[in-house]
Each structure stands twice: as C-alpha cells, then as structure tokens.
Coordinates of C-alpha atoms in Angstrom, one line a residue:
X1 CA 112.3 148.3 87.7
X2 CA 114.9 149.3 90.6
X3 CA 117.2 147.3 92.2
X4 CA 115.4 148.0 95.2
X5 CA 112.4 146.4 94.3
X6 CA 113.8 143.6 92.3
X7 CA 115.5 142.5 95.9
X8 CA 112.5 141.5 97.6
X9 CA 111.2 139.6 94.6
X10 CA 114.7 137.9 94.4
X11 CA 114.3 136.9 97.9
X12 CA 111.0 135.6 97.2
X13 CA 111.5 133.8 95.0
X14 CA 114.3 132.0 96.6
X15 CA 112.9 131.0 99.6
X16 CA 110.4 129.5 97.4
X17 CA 112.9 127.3 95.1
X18 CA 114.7 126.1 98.1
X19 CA 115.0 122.1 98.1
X20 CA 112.1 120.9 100.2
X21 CA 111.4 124.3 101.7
X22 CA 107.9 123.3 101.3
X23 CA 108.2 120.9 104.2
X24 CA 109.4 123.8 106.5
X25 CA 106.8 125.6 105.4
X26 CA 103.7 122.8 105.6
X27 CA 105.0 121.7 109.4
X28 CA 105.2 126.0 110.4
X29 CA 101.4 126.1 109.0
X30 CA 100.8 123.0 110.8
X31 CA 102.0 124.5 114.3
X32 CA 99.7 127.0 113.1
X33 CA 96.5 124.8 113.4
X34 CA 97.8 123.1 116.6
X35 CA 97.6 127.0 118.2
X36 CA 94.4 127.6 117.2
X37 CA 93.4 124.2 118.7
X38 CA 94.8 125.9 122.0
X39 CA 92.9 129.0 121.5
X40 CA 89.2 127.4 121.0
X41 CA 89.6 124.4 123.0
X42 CA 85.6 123.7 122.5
X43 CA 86.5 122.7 118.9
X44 CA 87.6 119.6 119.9
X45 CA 84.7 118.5 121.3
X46 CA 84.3 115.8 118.4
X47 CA 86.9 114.3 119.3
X48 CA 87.4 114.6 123.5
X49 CA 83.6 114.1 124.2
X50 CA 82.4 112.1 121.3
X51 CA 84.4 109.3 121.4
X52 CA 84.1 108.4 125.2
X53 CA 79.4 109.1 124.9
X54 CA 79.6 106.7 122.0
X55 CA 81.4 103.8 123.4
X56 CA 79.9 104.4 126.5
X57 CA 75.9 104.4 125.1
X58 CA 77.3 101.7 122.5
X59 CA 78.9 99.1 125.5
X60 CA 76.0 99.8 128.3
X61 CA 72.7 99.7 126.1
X62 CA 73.6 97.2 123.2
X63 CA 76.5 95.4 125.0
X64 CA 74.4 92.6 126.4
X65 CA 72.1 91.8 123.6
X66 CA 75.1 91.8 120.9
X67 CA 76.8 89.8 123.3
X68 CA 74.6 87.0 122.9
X69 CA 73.5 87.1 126.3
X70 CA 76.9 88.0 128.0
X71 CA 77.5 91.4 130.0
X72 CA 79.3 94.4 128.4
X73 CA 82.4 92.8 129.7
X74 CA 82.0 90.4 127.2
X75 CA 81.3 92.9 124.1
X76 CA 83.8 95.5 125.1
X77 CA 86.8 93.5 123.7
X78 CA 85.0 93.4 120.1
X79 CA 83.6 97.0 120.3
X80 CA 86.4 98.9 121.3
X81 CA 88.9 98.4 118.2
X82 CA 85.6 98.9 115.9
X83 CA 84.7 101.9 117.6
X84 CA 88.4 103.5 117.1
X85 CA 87.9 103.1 113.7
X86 CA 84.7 104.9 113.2
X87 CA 85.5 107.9 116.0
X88 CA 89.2 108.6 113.6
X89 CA 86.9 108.5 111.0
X90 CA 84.8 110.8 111.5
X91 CA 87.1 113.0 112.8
X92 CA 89.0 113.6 109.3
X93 CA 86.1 115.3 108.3
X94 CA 87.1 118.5 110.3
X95 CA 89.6 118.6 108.3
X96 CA 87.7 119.9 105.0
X97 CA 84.9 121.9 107.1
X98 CA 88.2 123.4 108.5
X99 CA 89.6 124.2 105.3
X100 CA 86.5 125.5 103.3
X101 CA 85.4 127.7 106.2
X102 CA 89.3 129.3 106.5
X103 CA 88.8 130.1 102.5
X104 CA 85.3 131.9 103.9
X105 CA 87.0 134.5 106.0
X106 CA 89.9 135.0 103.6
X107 CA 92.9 133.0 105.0
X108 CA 94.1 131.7 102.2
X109 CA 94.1 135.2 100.8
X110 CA 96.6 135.9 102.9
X111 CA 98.4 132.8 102.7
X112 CA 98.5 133.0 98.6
X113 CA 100.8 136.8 99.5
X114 CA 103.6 134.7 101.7
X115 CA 106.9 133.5 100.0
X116 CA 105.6 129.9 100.6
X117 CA 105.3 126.9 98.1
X118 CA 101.3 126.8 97.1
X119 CA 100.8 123.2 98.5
X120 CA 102.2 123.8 102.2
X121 CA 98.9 125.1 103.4
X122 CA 97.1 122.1 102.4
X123 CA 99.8 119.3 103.7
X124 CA 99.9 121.7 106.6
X125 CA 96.3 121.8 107.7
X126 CA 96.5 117.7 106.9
X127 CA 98.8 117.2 109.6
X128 CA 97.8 120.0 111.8
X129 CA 94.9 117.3 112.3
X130 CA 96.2 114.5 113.1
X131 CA 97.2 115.8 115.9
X132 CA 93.2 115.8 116.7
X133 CA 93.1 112.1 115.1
X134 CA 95.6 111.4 118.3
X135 CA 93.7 113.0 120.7
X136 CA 91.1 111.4 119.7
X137 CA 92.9 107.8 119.7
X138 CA 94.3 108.6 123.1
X139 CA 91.3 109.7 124.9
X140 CA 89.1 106.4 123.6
X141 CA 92.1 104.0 124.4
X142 CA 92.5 105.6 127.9
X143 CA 88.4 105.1 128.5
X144 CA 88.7 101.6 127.4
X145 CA 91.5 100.3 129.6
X146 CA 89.4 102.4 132.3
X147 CA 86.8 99.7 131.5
X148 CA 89.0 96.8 131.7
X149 CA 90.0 96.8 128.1
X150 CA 93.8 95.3 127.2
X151 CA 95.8 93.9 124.3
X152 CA 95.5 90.6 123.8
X153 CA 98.2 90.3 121.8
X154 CA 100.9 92.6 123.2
X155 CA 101.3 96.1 123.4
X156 CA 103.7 96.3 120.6
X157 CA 100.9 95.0 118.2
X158 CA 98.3 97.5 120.3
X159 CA 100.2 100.8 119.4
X160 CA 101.2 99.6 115.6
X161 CA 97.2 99.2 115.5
X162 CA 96.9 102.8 116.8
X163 CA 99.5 103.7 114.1
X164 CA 97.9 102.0 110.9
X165 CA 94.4 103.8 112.0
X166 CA 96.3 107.3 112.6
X167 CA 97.7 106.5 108.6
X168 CA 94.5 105.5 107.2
X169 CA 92.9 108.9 108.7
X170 CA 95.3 111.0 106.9
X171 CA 95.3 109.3 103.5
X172 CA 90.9 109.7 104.4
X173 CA 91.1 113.0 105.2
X174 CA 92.4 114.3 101.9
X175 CA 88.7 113.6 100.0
X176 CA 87.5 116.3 102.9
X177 CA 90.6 118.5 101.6
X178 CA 89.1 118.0 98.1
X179 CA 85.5 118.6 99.2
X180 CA 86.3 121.4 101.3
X181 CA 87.7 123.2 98.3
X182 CA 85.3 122.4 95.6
X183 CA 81.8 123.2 97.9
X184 CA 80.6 126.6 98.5
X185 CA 80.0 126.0 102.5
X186 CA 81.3 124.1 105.3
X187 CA 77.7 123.3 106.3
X188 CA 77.3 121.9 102.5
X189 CA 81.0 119.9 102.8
X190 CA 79.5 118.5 106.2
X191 CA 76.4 117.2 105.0
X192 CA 78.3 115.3 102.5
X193 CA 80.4 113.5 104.7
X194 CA 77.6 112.5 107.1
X195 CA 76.1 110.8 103.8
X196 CA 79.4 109.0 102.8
X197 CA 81.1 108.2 106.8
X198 CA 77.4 106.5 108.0
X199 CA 77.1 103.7 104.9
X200 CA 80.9 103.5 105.3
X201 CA 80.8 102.9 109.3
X202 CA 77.7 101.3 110.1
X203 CA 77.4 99.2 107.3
X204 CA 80.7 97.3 108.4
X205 CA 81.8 94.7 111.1
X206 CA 82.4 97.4 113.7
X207 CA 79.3 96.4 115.7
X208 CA 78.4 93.1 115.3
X209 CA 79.9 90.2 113.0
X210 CA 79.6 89.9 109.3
X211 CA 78.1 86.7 109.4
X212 CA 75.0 88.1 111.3
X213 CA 74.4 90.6 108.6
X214 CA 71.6 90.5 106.0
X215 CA 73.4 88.8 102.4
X216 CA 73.4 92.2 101.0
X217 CA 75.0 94.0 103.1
X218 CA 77.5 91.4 103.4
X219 CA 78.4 91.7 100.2
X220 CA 79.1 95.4 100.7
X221 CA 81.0 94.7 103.8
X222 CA 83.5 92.7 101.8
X223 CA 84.6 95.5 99.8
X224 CA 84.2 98.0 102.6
X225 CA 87.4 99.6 103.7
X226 CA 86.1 100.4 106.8
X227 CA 85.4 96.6 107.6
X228 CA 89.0 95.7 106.9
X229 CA 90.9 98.3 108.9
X230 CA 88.7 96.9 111.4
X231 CA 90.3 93.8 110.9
X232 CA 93.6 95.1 110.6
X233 CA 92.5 96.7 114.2
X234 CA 91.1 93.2 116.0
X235 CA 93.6 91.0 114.3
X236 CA 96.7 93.5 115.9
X237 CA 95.0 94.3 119.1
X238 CA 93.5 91.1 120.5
X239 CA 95.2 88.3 117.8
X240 CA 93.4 86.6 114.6
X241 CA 94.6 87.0 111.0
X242 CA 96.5 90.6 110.1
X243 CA 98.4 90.3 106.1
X244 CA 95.7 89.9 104.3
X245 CA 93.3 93.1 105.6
X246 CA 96.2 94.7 106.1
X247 CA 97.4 94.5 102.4
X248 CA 94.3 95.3 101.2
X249 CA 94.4 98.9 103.4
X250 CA 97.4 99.7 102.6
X251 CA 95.9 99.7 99.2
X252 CA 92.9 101.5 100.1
X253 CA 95.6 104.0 101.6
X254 CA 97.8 104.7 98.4
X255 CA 94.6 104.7 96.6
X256 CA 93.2 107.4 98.1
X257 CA 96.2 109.7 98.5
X258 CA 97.2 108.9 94.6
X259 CA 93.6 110.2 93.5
X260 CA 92.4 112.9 96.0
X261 CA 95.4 114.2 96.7
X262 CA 96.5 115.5 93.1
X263 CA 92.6 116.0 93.3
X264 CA 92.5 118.6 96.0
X265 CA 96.0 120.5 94.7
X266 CA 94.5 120.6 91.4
X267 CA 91.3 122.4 93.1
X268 CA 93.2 124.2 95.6
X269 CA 95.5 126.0 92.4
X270 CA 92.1 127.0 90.6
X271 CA 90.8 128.1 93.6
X272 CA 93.7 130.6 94.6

C-alpha cells in the first residue's frame, strides 16, 4: 500500500481515537436533526398541535365532571402537570420511527463511511429530540398559563419540574432507539409504542386520583412510572410531597438508560 493512501486512513483513524471526539461528533449530528426539523416544519405537529387539542378537549369536556362538580377552573391545576407528562411521552416515540425510517432510505449507510465514532449517530438523533420534547414542554406551559394556570409553589420548583420531565424523556426515548433498530418498519415500531405509552398513560394518576380507581388498577398505578413523575410533577409545580417519587424516577431513569441503552448500541453495531 502507498503512502498516499495510507494518509487518509491515518487521518481517519485519528479523528476517530480522539478523547471524547465522539461528543463533537453526536452534538454535529444532533444540529443535523434540528435542520431537518426547520426544513419539514409539519413534522412537528405531534408536538405543536397535539399538546394544546388534548388539554383543551381534556379541560372543556371532562373538566367539570372530574371536578366533582367544579368548572374547568377547578381541574385545570391537576390536569395540566399530568398532561405534560403524557404529551413528553409520547413524543419520545418519534425518536425510534425517526431512526428506523432514516435506516430505510440508507442514512446510516452513509453515516457508517464518515470518520465518526459508531455511537454519535444514535446519542445524536437522542438529543436532536429533545429539542422537540422542549417545544413541546413550552408550547403546553405557554397554553396553560393562557388559561390561568401558575406555580403554586414558585417558579424555581415550576422549571426544575419542566427539567426532571425533559430527563425522564430522554432516558424513555432510548427503548424507541432500540425498537427502531430491531423492527423492520417505522409503521411496525409505531404500533408498538401506541400499545406500551396507552396502559402506561392512562392507566396512571394523570387524569383523575388514584383513590378513585378500580383496586386493580391501583395496584398497577403504584408501580407505574408514569404515575410517579406525575407526582414528582404536582408535588414541584403546585406543592405536596417530592423525595420519595422523585427517588423512585430517578431510578426508573438510570434503569432505563443502563438496559436499553447498551441495548440499542448492541443493535445498532449488528445492524451497520
């Protein structure tokens, strides 16, 4: 082999070995994302639209008789740190559909060519999202103080709540990563999620109290992550009890990231 071919390889291999290149890398793929966000707006529809129908159908035609015979007025305080929960939460499903359909056209084909470390495309599409999870966070949060909604318990504790629901859709989002790489179609990765996000949201606290629930479904409620964000959410936003839901979705955080995250590199590798 010539020296003038052994050069580029050289080079490639050194921008790959750099100390923590891979994070240059992963945010540079992640400005990536953002620009195609900019260049087919109508994909964020899920999470501009979506989140501002769904409180509104949620607050106007169920408000009064969840309220116990108050107004909407009176249920809006309750709904509106639930509701985050589930609209983030459904959003990190984008995040696999995204990834399975770029493998579709070949993306990643051209991605596996670059001098880049093999798990900056994943960590970059991740946080390419959450800038949708903000939007998303933003846009509801802005509708609800429309409304009349306000922290209770001081802004400071209102944005940290903003911030432990924008971590607990990233560490969520990487079992669509997983997904997305191990299922043949976005459609297919989709369909999945729909089956895993409803038991997980509506089968919670985000609606109406546990205690109203049937025994069963309490039980399920307990060991529902969903339900004790939720809490997290309430307890930060309007004031009640915060270490011990907290502490338990912190857990639910490391959890996932420690299992689907080696999960979906392991997948990602055999798939490229």
């Amino acid at each position: 082999m010539s020296t003038a071919t052994l050069e580029p390889v050289a080079a490639h291999a050194a921008r790959r070995s750099r100390p923590f290149a891979w994070v240059e890398q992963s945010l540079t793929l992640a400005w990536r994302n953002i620009v195609r966000i900019k260049q087919n707006p109508e994909a964020l529809a899920d999470v501009t639209f979506q989140p501002i129908i769904f409180l509104l159908l949620f607050l106007f035609v169920f408000g009064g008789a969840i309220a116990n015979g108050g107004t909407w007025h009176d249920y809006l305080p309750y709904l509106l740190p639930g509701l985050l929960v589930q609209t983030v939460v459904f959003s990190t499903m984008g995040t696999g559909v995204g990834l399975n359909d770029d493998f579709a056209k070949g993306v990643f084909d051209r991605f596996r060519s670059l001098p880049i470390a093999r798990v900056a495309p994943l960590i970059g599409a991740v946080l390419g999202d959450a800038v949708r999870y903000t939007l998303s966070i933003v846009i509801l949060m802005t509708t609800g103080f429309i409304l009349g909604f306000r922290f209770q318990n001081g802004v400071g504790n209102g944005l940290l709540a903003c911030l432990v629901v924008l971590l607990f859709a990233l560490s969520l989002c990487w079992i669509w990563v997983w997904l997305g790489l191990k299922l043949k179609t976005a459609q297919g990765v989709q369909g999945i999620a729909f089956l895993v996000m409803f038991p997980l949201t509506f089968g919670s606290n985000i609606f109406v109290q546990t205690g109203t629930l049937p025994g069963f479904l309490q039980s399920w409620v307990k060991i529902n992550p969903v339900a004790h964000l939720v809490d997290v959410m309430r307890g930060l936003m309007l004031g009640g009890p915060v270490e011990k839901p907290l502490l338990i979705t912190l857990a639910w955080m490391v959890g996932l990231i420690a299992v689907f995250a080696p999960l979906a590199i392991r997948a990602y590798r055999r798939r490229t």
